[in-house]
XYZ file of C-alpha atoms in Angstrom:
757
model
C 76.290 88.635 47.833
C 73.227 88.343 45.612
C 74.551 86.555 42.499
C 77.729 85.613 40.650
C 78.897 85.406 37.041
C 81.517 82.737 36.276
C 84.354 83.673 33.915
C 86.819 81.119 32.547
C 90.072 83.053 32.456
C 92.480 82.174 29.642
C 95.618 83.755 28.185
C 93.217 85.575 25.823
C 90.790 86.615 28.564
C 92.854 87.833 31.492
C 92.247 90.335 34.252
C 92.301 93.380 31.962
C 89.720 91.846 29.627
C 87.596 90.869 32.623
C 87.788 94.450 33.879
C 86.326 95.626 30.577
C 83.297 93.412 31.194
C 82.405 94.761 34.626
C 80.190 97.537 33.270
C 78.187 95.056 31.218
C 77.902 92.673 34.158
C 76.633 95.430 36.457
C 74.037 96.373 33.847
C 73.030 92.719 33.671
C 72.486 92.768 37.441
C 75.402 90.580 38.494
C 76.427 90.896 42.134
C 79.962 89.454 41.950
C 82.487 88.188 39.436
C 83.449 84.542 39.954
C 86.872 83.699 38.496
C 88.488 80.418 37.542
C 91.852 79.773 39.291
C 94.142 82.819 39.399
C 97.452 81.308 40.554
C 100.344 80.481 38.247
C 99.535 77.491 36.061
C 101.034 75.642 33.122
C 101.738 78.131 30.296
C 98.815 78.241 27.910
C 96.423 76.437 30.266
C 92.819 77.213 29.337
C 91.407 76.165 32.725
C 94.009 76.928 35.422
C 93.570 73.827 37.587
C 97.125 72.762 36.722
C 98.804 75.085 39.251
C 102.610 75.195 39.179
C 103.350 77.958 41.704
C 101.163 78.931 44.660
C 103.346 81.961 45.364
C 102.417 83.857 42.203
C 99.312 85.293 40.571
C 99.232 84.068 36.987
C 101.482 86.187 34.785
C 99.538 85.431 31.580
C 96.499 87.125 33.122
C 98.490 90.238 33.992
C 99.773 89.207 37.410
C 98.948 90.806 40.741
C 98.797 94.429 39.451
C 96.144 93.537 36.887
C 94.161 91.542 39.455
C 94.204 94.529 41.803
C 93.049 96.751 38.947
C 90.170 94.356 38.262
C 89.162 94.444 41.926
C 89.288 98.251 41.839
C 86.400 98.217 39.351
C 84.191 97.619 42.382
C 82.567 94.319 41.466
C 83.343 91.860 44.310
C 85.583 88.979 43.234
C 85.208 85.297 44.078
C 88.107 83.041 43.077
C 88.393 79.320 42.493
C 91.036 77.849 44.816
C 92.600 74.414 44.200
C 93.828 72.913 47.511
C 93.808 69.248 46.542
C 96.496 69.102 43.889
C 98.991 70.844 41.666
C 100.464 69.820 38.350
C 103.300 67.562 37.319
C 104.243 69.682 34.307
C 106.246 68.766 31.240
C 109.073 69.515 31.623
C 108.858 68.597 35.296
C 111.216 71.414 36.265
C 108.186 73.717 35.968
C 107.091 72.649 39.471
C 109.883 73.824 41.767
C 108.467 72.187 44.909
C 108.108 68.783 43.272
C 111.523 69.134 41.635
C 113.136 69.680 45.037
C 111.298 66.728 46.559
C 112.358 64.384 43.754
C 115.954 65.619 43.899
C 116.473 65.411 47.648
C 114.074 62.623 48.569
C 112.353 62.128 51.940
C 114.756 64.558 53.621
C 113.559 67.436 51.452
C 111.344 69.995 53.216
C 109.123 69.732 50.156
C 108.612 65.980 50.557
C 105.847 66.742 53.069
C 103.957 68.725 50.414
C 102.909 65.641 48.497
C 101.273 62.304 49.248
C 104.251 60.190 48.105
C 105.620 56.653 48.300
C 109.418 56.333 48.092
C 110.930 55.755 45.641
C 108.270 57.661 43.717
C 106.912 55.919 40.626
C 106.595 58.408 37.757
C 104.526 57.018 34.842
C 106.120 58.678 31.808
C 107.751 55.949 29.705
C 106.549 55.025 26.260
C 105.513 51.514 25.276
C 108.837 50.968 23.505
C 110.953 51.285 26.655
C 112.300 48.088 28.136
C 113.211 47.239 31.714
C 115.271 50.124 33.060
C 115.916 48.663 36.482
C 116.648 45.001 35.771
C 119.497 43.278 33.997
C 121.712 42.476 36.953
C 123.673 44.561 39.362
C 124.954 47.093 36.893
C 122.819 46.510 33.827
C 126.062 47.396 32.077
C 124.529 47.072 28.664
C 122.034 49.785 29.400
C 119.122 47.779 28.045
C 116.042 49.953 27.634
C 117.905 53.214 28.161
C 117.490 54.600 24.651
C 116.006 58.097 24.544
C 117.693 59.245 27.756
C 120.426 61.823 28.189
C 122.193 63.459 31.096
C 122.870 67.198 31.118
C 124.763 68.129 34.269
C 122.332 67.599 37.125
C 119.338 67.013 34.862
C 118.112 63.701 33.455
C 116.146 64.013 30.211
C 113.745 61.611 28.546
C 112.339 63.161 25.384
C 110.456 66.277 26.565
C 110.600 65.217 30.244
C 113.167 66.486 32.746
C 114.067 65.030 36.144
C 116.508 66.171 38.848
C 119.559 64.037 39.524
C 120.208 63.166 43.144
C 123.279 65.069 44.345
C 126.363 62.888 44.281
C 125.089 60.527 41.576
C 125.726 62.730 38.551
C 128.736 60.796 37.258
C 127.279 57.315 37.411
C 126.689 55.276 34.250
C 123.128 55.757 33.091
C 121.699 52.417 34.295
C 123.220 52.908 37.744
C 122.179 56.565 37.804
C 118.571 55.609 37.144
C 118.546 53.143 40.036
C 120.186 55.670 42.368
C 117.396 58.257 42.200
C 114.565 58.909 44.643
C 112.094 58.055 41.871
C 111.442 55.256 39.400
C 110.334 55.895 35.826
C 107.497 53.573 34.803
C 105.141 53.030 31.868
C 102.682 55.811 31.179
C 99.719 53.525 31.847
C 100.966 52.545 35.319
C 99.680 53.983 38.588
C 101.975 56.668 39.993
C 103.662 56.568 43.371
C 101.547 59.438 44.634
C 97.939 60.328 45.244
C 96.609 62.096 42.201
C 93.483 63.912 41.041
C 91.146 61.109 39.923
C 93.103 59.176 37.249
C 95.106 62.174 36.060
C 98.754 61.376 36.746
C 99.773 64.897 35.713
C 97.998 66.267 38.827
C 99.677 65.332 42.105
C 97.855 65.396 45.454
C 98.803 68.003 48.063
C 98.847 67.412 51.823
C 97.143 70.614 52.974
C 96.316 68.879 56.261
C 99.926 69.716 57.127
C 99.909 73.273 58.537
C 103.187 74.171 56.830
C 101.882 73.002 53.468
C 98.617 74.858 53.993
C 100.459 78.061 54.857
C 102.806 77.820 51.887
C 100.112 77.000 49.341
C 97.592 79.560 50.628
C 99.792 82.549 51.456
C 98.926 84.456 48.276
C 95.224 83.605 48.354
C 94.963 84.629 52.001
C 96.802 87.887 51.342
C 94.355 88.656 48.541
C 91.470 88.045 50.947
C 93.067 90.097 53.713
C 93.773 92.938 51.291
C 90.214 93.114 49.997
C 91.132 91.975 46.477
C 89.095 88.795 46.857
C 85.772 88.638 48.654
C 84.989 84.913 48.552
C 86.260 81.492 47.486
C 85.077 78.416 45.665
C 86.996 75.342 46.896
C 87.739 72.798 44.199
C 87.224 69.088 44.987
C 87.272 69.063 48.811
C 86.522 65.335 48.779
C 90.125 64.721 47.769
C 91.438 66.212 51.001
C 92.430 64.124 53.997
C 90.400 66.390 56.291
C 87.889 68.621 54.468
C 86.234 69.752 57.697
C 89.551 70.751 59.242
C 90.551 72.553 56.070
C 87.322 74.550 55.965
C 87.530 75.356 59.679
C 90.947 76.852 59.097
C 89.908 78.750 55.976
C 86.475 80.040 57.031
C 87.649 82.823 59.408
C 89.826 84.312 56.665
C 87.064 84.580 54.053
C 84.933 87.714 54.465
C 82.322 86.662 51.940
C 80.941 83.360 50.696
C 82.845 80.091 50.935
C 81.500 77.448 48.565
C 82.676 73.878 48.004
C 82.587 71.959 44.751
C 80.911 69.033 46.452
C 78.871 66.584 44.406
C 75.787 65.495 46.335
C 73.897 62.437 45.129
C 70.099 62.426 45.087
C 68.857 63.319 48.558
C 72.317 63.659 50.108
C 72.912 66.807 52.128
C 76.134 68.653 52.871
C 77.481 67.745 56.339
C 76.314 70.294 58.873
C 79.748 70.418 60.467
C 81.422 71.710 57.288
C 81.770 75.482 57.902
C 80.859 76.802 54.476
C 77.905 78.415 52.733
C 77.029 75.425 50.577
C 77.938 73.672 47.361
C 78.511 75.015 43.851
C 75.068 73.813 42.840
C 75.068 70.483 41.020
C 72.362 69.258 43.385
C 70.219 72.231 42.352
C 71.024 71.762 38.672
C 69.799 68.173 38.691
C 66.642 68.974 40.626
C 65.722 71.860 38.315
C 66.336 69.703 35.248
C 64.029 66.993 36.566
C 61.321 69.579 37.229
C 60.982 69.998 33.446
C 61.084 66.275 32.575
C 57.910 64.202 32.260
C 58.347 60.960 34.244
C 55.519 59.280 32.340
C 57.859 58.554 29.429
C 60.558 56.770 31.427
C 59.665 53.231 30.335
C 59.125 54.160 26.687
C 62.403 56.072 26.394
C 64.245 53.215 28.079
C 62.813 50.795 25.502
C 63.842 53.032 22.608
C 67.327 53.309 24.106
C 67.610 49.523 24.517
C 66.313 48.869 21.006
C 68.910 51.164 19.447
C 71.907 50.325 21.644
C 71.337 46.724 22.662
C 71.905 47.779 26.287
C 69.202 46.030 28.310
C 70.727 46.227 31.794
C 69.276 48.687 34.264
C 71.319 51.693 35.304
C 72.396 50.240 38.656
C 73.937 47.257 36.885
C 75.705 49.461 34.357
C 77.009 51.715 37.111
C 78.374 48.794 39.147
C 80.085 47.330 36.082
C 81.557 50.707 35.159
C 82.968 51.331 38.631
C 84.543 47.872 38.712
C 85.990 48.560 35.266
C 87.701 51.812 36.257
C 89.046 50.338 39.499
C 90.801 47.670 37.471
C 91.830 50.091 34.719
C 92.996 53.077 36.765
C 93.021 52.475 40.491
C 94.966 49.294 41.204
C 97.687 51.391 42.831
C 95.135 53.229 44.955
C 93.652 49.906 46.067
C 97.145 48.671 46.944
C 97.725 51.692 49.171
C 94.286 51.333 50.733
C 94.978 47.679 51.477
C 98.269 48.583 53.132
C 96.499 51.175 55.275
C 93.734 48.742 56.227
C 96.089 45.971 57.223
C 98.764 48.162 58.793
C 101.813 46.272 60.013
C 100.110 42.874 59.627
C 99.844 42.278 55.897
C 98.042 39.109 54.969
C 98.909 36.790 52.118
C 97.266 34.093 50.114
C 93.528 33.569 49.987
C 92.702 35.838 52.909
C 94.460 38.783 51.271
C 92.723 38.073 47.960
C 89.342 37.958 49.680
C 90.004 41.235 51.471
C 91.130 42.929 48.271
C 88.010 41.754 46.475
C 85.939 43.072 49.391
C 87.671 46.456 49.166
C 86.965 46.661 45.432
C 83.315 45.696 45.853
C 82.786 48.118 48.722
C 84.259 50.948 46.640
C 82.023 49.959 43.729
C 78.936 49.897 45.960
C 79.484 53.251 47.660
C 76.612 55.510 46.497
C 78.287 58.832 47.383
C 81.655 60.527 46.930
C 82.546 60.509 50.617
C 81.175 58.977 53.800
C 82.332 61.833 56.089
C 84.064 59.703 58.684
C 86.728 61.535 60.661
C 89.495 59.402 62.230
C 89.400 59.251 66.009
C 85.738 60.311 66.197
C 82.599 58.176 66.369
C 81.219 57.866 62.818
C 78.009 59.853 62.242
C 74.822 57.808 62.084
C 74.370 58.699 58.408
C 77.927 57.614 57.587
C 77.339 54.255 59.263
C 74.100 53.856 57.309
C 75.815 54.605 53.992
C 78.799 52.299 54.550
C 76.696 49.456 55.965
C 74.270 49.783 53.060
C 77.130 49.629 50.573
C 78.502 46.610 52.437
C 75.203 44.760 52.032
C 75.382 45.312 48.286
C 79.069 44.379 48.142
C 78.417 41.154 50.048
C 76.425 39.904 47.044
C 79.630 39.982 44.980
C 82.356 39.105 47.509
C 82.935 37.125 50.693
C 80.431 38.597 53.194
C 82.793 38.145 56.139
C 85.594 39.953 54.320
C 83.252 42.756 53.318
C 82.036 43.151 56.900
C 85.623 43.337 58.108
C 86.540 45.996 55.560
C 83.426 48.011 56.416
C 84.422 47.956 60.101
C 87.943 49.079 59.251
C 86.857 52.039 57.113
C 84.515 53.155 59.891
C 86.540 52.370 63.018
C 89.970 51.301 61.862
C 93.386 52.976 61.765
C 93.280 56.693 60.872
C 95.242 56.061 57.682
C 92.685 53.482 56.561
C 89.692 55.699 57.307
C 91.259 58.644 55.481
C 92.540 56.659 52.499
C 89.116 55.108 51.932
C 87.529 58.561 51.964
C 90.054 59.823 49.416
C 89.531 56.821 47.141
C 85.723 56.858 47.021
C 85.592 60.156 45.132
C 87.867 59.186 42.220
C 86.051 55.870 41.783
C 82.697 57.671 41.715
C 83.931 60.383 39.361
C 85.595 58.079 36.856
C 83.187 55.185 37.200
C 79.974 57.190 37.044
C 80.578 60.646 35.573
C 83.140 59.517 33.031
C 81.995 55.992 32.240
C 78.467 54.950 33.243
C 76.894 58.205 32.067
C 78.328 57.489 28.616
C 76.950 53.936 28.598
C 73.360 54.421 29.807
C 71.424 57.383 28.400
C 67.710 56.917 27.634
C 67.390 60.686 28.169
C 70.781 62.405 28.151
C 69.398 65.516 29.894
C 69.560 63.473 33.111
C 73.164 62.356 32.590
C 74.779 65.147 34.533
C 77.399 65.417 37.251
C 75.738 64.141 40.417
C 72.675 63.091 38.435
C 70.708 59.859 38.544
C 69.764 59.124 34.904
C 67.170 56.557 35.909
C 65.242 59.079 38.003
C 62.881 60.725 35.523
C 61.235 63.909 36.661
C 60.062 65.352 39.957
C 56.793 66.980 40.866
C 56.429 70.596 41.893
C 55.783 69.385 45.443
C 59.068 67.447 45.488
C 60.876 70.504 44.184
C 59.345 72.712 46.882
C 60.411 70.247 49.571
C 63.946 70.291 48.177
C 64.059 74.093 48.245
C 62.851 74.162 51.830
C 65.995 72.301 52.881
C 68.559 74.366 50.971
C 71.096 76.477 52.865
C 70.118 80.110 52.236
C 73.489 81.062 50.724
C 74.376 77.926 48.815
C 75.280 78.457 45.170
C 72.739 77.535 42.504
C 73.607 76.888 38.879
C 72.395 75.447 35.587
C 75.660 75.337 33.629
C 79.318 75.177 34.666
C 82.711 74.559 33.098
C 82.280 70.894 34.102
C 78.695 70.124 33.078
C 78.191 67.427 30.469
C 75.992 69.721 28.389
C 74.677 73.257 28.747
C 71.325 74.173 30.232
C 69.731 74.847 26.832
C 70.889 71.510 25.444
C 69.143 69.927 28.421
C 66.067 72.099 27.831
C 65.763 70.622 24.345
C 66.365 67.069 25.514
C 63.728 67.445 28.230
C 61.128 67.946 25.483
C 61.765 64.373 24.298
C 60.244 63.170 27.571
C 56.954 64.635 26.324
C 57.394 63.447 22.721
C 58.679 59.870 23.044
C 56.705 58.598 20.024
C 57.817 61.420 17.754
C 61.389 61.021 18.951
C 61.381 57.275 18.307
C 60.156 57.781 14.747
C 62.729 60.488 14.079
C 65.705 58.585 15.464
C 64.567 55.414 13.675
C 64.627 57.286 10.378
C 68.067 58.789 10.993
C 69.561 55.487 12.149
C 68.237 53.789 9.027
C 70.226 56.267 6.918
C 73.492 56.459 8.899
C 74.873 53.933 11.379
C 78.206 53.094 12.967
C 78.335 51.818 16.567
C 74.894 51.281 18.153
C 76.332 51.980 21.626
C 77.474 55.429 20.481
C 75.028 56.357 17.722
C 72.014 56.879 19.962
C 73.896 59.338 22.160
C 75.083 60.961 18.950
C 71.557 61.510 17.641
C 70.393 63.041 20.930
C 73.451 65.286 20.928
C 73.123 66.305 17.282
C 69.509 67.359 17.739
C 70.024 69.106 21.059
C 73.104 71.087 19.961
C 71.864 71.917 16.444
C 73.271 73.702 14.472
C 76.697 72.241 15.147
C 79.774 71.937 12.964
C 81.145 68.578 11.923
C 84.330 69.426 13.834
C 82.545 70.066 17.154
C 80.282 67.049 16.728
C 83.234 64.803 15.922
C 85.208 65.979 18.937
C 82.234 65.286 21.192
C 81.679 61.788 19.815
C 85.348 60.887 20.140
C 85.370 62.024 23.753
C 82.113 60.176 24.479
C 83.481 56.958 22.973
C 86.733 57.230 24.916
C 84.885 57.900 28.160
C 82.492 54.974 27.614
C 85.496 52.634 27.223
C 83.448 50.025 25.374
C 85.336 50.221 22.063
C 88.187 52.685 22.667
C 89.483 54.697 25.598
C 91.949 57.478 26.322
C 94.559 54.806 27.005
C 93.744 52.590 24.027
C 93.177 54.385 20.763
C 92.132 52.464 17.671
C 92.581 54.434 14.426
C 90.045 52.406 12.477
C 87.292 52.977 15.022
C 88.126 56.649 15.409
C 87.968 57.117 11.640
C 84.569 55.456 11.750
C 83.448 58.030 14.333
C 84.607 60.842 12.061
C 82.763 59.367 9.083
C 79.588 58.925 11.151
C 79.682 62.564 12.281
C 80.182 63.814 8.740
C 77.465 61.631 7.215
C 74.986 62.251 10.029
C 75.106 65.964 9.288
C 75.338 65.642 5.504
C 72.596 63.036 5.109
C 70.269 63.761 8.025
C 71.000 67.412 8.785
C 67.858 68.700 7.112
C 65.631 66.274 8.976
C 67.418 66.970 12.273
C 66.945 70.702 11.747
C 63.230 70.243 11.046
C 62.740 68.096 14.148
C 64.703 70.548 16.276
C 62.518 73.400 15.043
C 59.487 71.583 16.443
C 61.294 70.825 19.707
C 62.322 74.465 20.089
C 58.719 75.618 20.414
C 58.731 73.841 23.775
C 62.444 73.982 24.625
C 62.172 77.775 24.791
C 59.538 77.331 27.498
C 61.799 74.949 29.426
C 64.817 77.210 29.003
C 63.097 80.327 30.307
C 61.362 78.408 33.065
C 64.454 76.726 34.453
C 66.355 80.025 34.264
C 63.705 81.945 36.191
C 63.459 79.190 38.793
C 67.220 78.871 39.297
C 67.815 82.602 39.550
C 64.995 83.169 42.064
C 64.993 80.025 44.243
C 66.870 79.935 47.587
C 70.622 80.359 47.314
C 73.016 82.633 45.453
C 72.561 82.099 41.709
C 75.504 81.770 39.352
C 75.380 82.456 35.614
C 78.037 80.610 33.652
C 79.717 82.781 31.052
C 77.536 83.357 28.018
C 74.482 81.556 29.338
C 72.500 84.747 29.843
C 71.321 83.939 26.318
C 70.796 80.623 24.553
C 73.882 78.442 24.399
C 74.145 74.935 23.003
C 77.521 73.844 24.351
C 78.651 70.320 25.113
C 81.138 68.863 27.589
C 84.525 70.520 28.034
C 86.438 71.825 26.216
C 83.409 72.731 24.074
C 81.799 74.665 26.947
C 84.954 76.749 27.444
C 84.960 78.329 23.990
C 85.289 82.138 23.771
C 82.078 84.063 24.455
C 80.858 86.804 22.129
C 80.327 89.530 24.713
C 79.832 92.235 22.070
C 76.703 90.446 20.923
C 75.491 90.114 24.488
C 76.076 93.777 25.275
C 74.015 94.793 22.266
C 71.215 92.379 23.109
C 71.066 93.553 26.727
C 70.692 97.148 25.562
C 67.866 96.066 23.246
C 65.829 94.155 25.823
C 66.219 96.871 28.489
C 65.129 99.667 26.152
C 61.759 101.254 27.120
C 58.875 99.383 25.541
C 61.038 96.481 24.382
C 59.148 93.222 23.902
C 61.683 90.632 22.708
C 60.261 87.879 20.518
C 63.342 85.711 19.983
C 64.395 82.954 22.348
C 67.764 84.568 23.031
C 66.204 87.974 23.604
C 63.660 86.549 26.017
C 66.322 84.606 27.908
C 68.387 87.778 28.246
C 65.321 89.636 29.538
C 64.524 86.907 32.079
C 68.146 86.758 33.255
C 68.566 90.512 33.643
C 65.176 90.932 35.305
C 65.811 88.149 37.820
C 69.367 89.245 38.630
C 68.277 92.842 39.179
C 65.468 91.706 41.445
C 67.885 89.453 43.319
C 70.030 92.525 43.929
C 67.208 93.824 46.149
C 66.304 90.470 47.689
C 67.779 89.078 50.890
C 69.241 85.636 50.063
C 67.595 84.394 53.252
C 64.140 85.633 52.204
C 61.562 82.947 53.083
C 60.560 80.504 50.362
C 56.851 79.735 50.097
C 55.249 77.463 47.485
C 52.323 78.887 45.528
C 49.741 76.409 44.233
C 49.958 76.384 40.444
C 48.644 73.091 39.046
C 50.353 70.387 37.005
C 51.855 72.548 34.282
C 53.432 75.293 36.334
C 55.682 75.794 39.316
C 55.340 78.924 41.428
C 56.786 80.265 44.640
C 57.143 83.463 46.636
C 60.289 84.862 48.223
C 59.129 86.654 51.331
C 56.935 89.641 50.531
C 59.233 90.789 47.745
C 58.952 88.403 44.802
C 56.798 85.788 43.120
C 57.949 83.514 40.289
C 55.721 81.486 37.973
C 57.133 79.130 35.332
C 55.405 76.878 32.827
C 56.468 73.238 32.841
C 55.692 70.262 30.616
C 54.560 72.539 27.760
C 53.792 69.760 25.254
C 51.240 68.257 27.596
C 49.821 71.709 28.275
C 49.298 72.285 24.572
C 47.750 68.857 24.048
C 45.179 69.468 26.740
C 44.186 72.730 25.039
C 46.116 75.291 27.050
C 45.382 76.820 30.417
C 41.621 76.845 30.072
C 40.065 78.268 33.225
C 43.059 77.526 35.458
C 44.004 80.325 37.837
C 46.738 81.253 40.290
C 46.116 83.082 43.535
C 48.798 85.591 44.467
C 49.891 86.341 48.021
C 48.191 89.373 49.535
C 48.862 92.716 47.832
C 49.493 94.104 44.368
C 52.205 92.555 42.215
C 53.887 93.894 39.088
C 55.214 91.550 36.427
C 58.697 92.911 35.813
C 58.843 91.285 32.373
C 55.683 92.850 30.966
C 54.811 95.726 33.314
C 51.345 94.282 33.980
C 49.958 94.431 37.506
C 48.112 91.587 39.201
C 46.349 90.961 42.463
C 44.330 88.143 43.977
C 43.231 85.324 41.661
C 44.540 85.660 38.095
C 43.841 83.411 35.056
C 47.003 81.587 34.045
C 46.272 82.269 30.392
C 46.308 85.992 31.135
C 49.348 85.918 33.421
C 51.476 83.976 30.917
C 50.037 85.351 27.706
C 53.258 87.021 26.542
C 55.990 84.912 28.123
C 55.871 81.388 29.604
C 57.280 82.782 32.855
C 56.428 85.655 35.163
C 58.768 87.398 37.607
C 56.838 89.696 39.897
C 57.822 92.253 42.488
C 56.087 94.841 44.602
């Protein structure tokens, strides 16, 4: 497989609509179509990760016949599979397996499907509901039972439905509630099951159980066996009890690539014993972004950020505080279960228990990665020991060192349940504490605030990038934008320019902030976002700011809305555009002279570096999307078809940014179609303002970087690049080159060159 193109399937873009795109995608040079989840999900779901039935292909997309028809178009299909969780729908009867488990309790054959604690706490009650389970033996008065009704063997609470345990149907309501295999609790409470991050509507599956694996994968495996699907992308493997075991079982059934959505943190590598082709590319995304950021501005941008926001702490401090915050806010139940697993049958009380709990919290907060890759019953890998011990040293500064040391020993060498539970808890704390909190609190340069990113690491050199590429698995996925990125690749390309224009940026944002202000902790992110996504509607900008404020959790959150503050956000968004829109547009026009260079450069690099490149829907041309759901809006494929025809026409020389990005994308994908993914990677010396590399004897890529600095020094001057032996043809311009070539000549028309034999 040479490349993929990711489509977000929706009720409006199902299998038939995808089939109509296959001709365009082939013309673009795409090697395979990469689909979001295809199994039955909540009706109307725009993402498909809320699976309700593993035994059915999603009816809204056309079902199995339409999926087979799509496969018959001849473009190999890769599907997103979700093994970690399924949904708790509303009404709850929409999940038949969960319904049976709740009805029949631990004796149900479906009880083993889910990671449950009996009776199962279900957080659904509104704030106005009193104590349902107190009030004496019978609670005869039914205190707190308003809003409930019984219909045969179904218990209803507003839009929710729950099964009634057989034999309890005729009980008075208070007694009936206490007689069930579940307990209804406040919507803010932790549920009695492992969930996806903090999302109580997504319940964890136990695919480590062979029967559960077989039942939840039967359809997917039949699609692989029947040639309908060629490869898989595994969603969130860190949530699984045994990712390695899961992949070992799955790998022999997948004829093509098997990728994992694994977030690797700066310098971390995928475990060698995981039998897969690599990650979905966030590690690549962050490295490519840094390649186009000037590290010289780090201190100045940090000062501008602090001056506008009042945030003076360094990123490590903000991250630690954010992780502690989300543990207290979301994960008290998860910590309780982890404590029980750590202590086993010998629970401790009093001060010792408090010290151990504090140690658990601090160790979770200090963990620098999503998982430590410790497998119960096996000696921990040296790297896992290093990571846990390093986190323990940091945690010991905030908790009893002896308690921390004990907890560290237990998560490395302790009971299997403790080792596994710790692994499954690290990921949610990282995701919610960093991705969905810290990254919205600390943002001197928001281009660096990406999934798996380190926002305090400004820039990398070409040499560092080459070293990174040398260590990549040959068939790992590479990407620049996904359905989960915080902002699209072209938004980041614009923001990267600010690292070369810190003085101009400071003056511009000072002038805007003097005209319109609301919350200093939010405004500065708002100004970066407004510039980098310009032009943007008030509606889109408002939705982004509201989400950013709720994720930051400094004034409001998803759990605690405050109408006055949220109205202030709406007013800020409106006034920022009305009052400062002209100035923002003018500044963005200056930025775009250089952002175009970054955009084309990062695209050429990503599509031609080691790995299998993915293009996220629509990003073959410029796209200024923000975090989901903004980045899942419908794509205008008619426009893209027309533009592709234009740039591929004989003699075409596109002059617009979007035309040039389409040309670069199509040229690189078509060349990749002829290039072995394992073709050797060799750096080519290119100086400070370019990055260049060869792929075997078949391709050479040259991309301009740090274009503002290049312009300020007067351009390329006499700088040259020496090609590998032989004659090379620039596939973008048709020009041929050999030997030593002046950079000014090579990159006279476009800021990138893609060359083949």
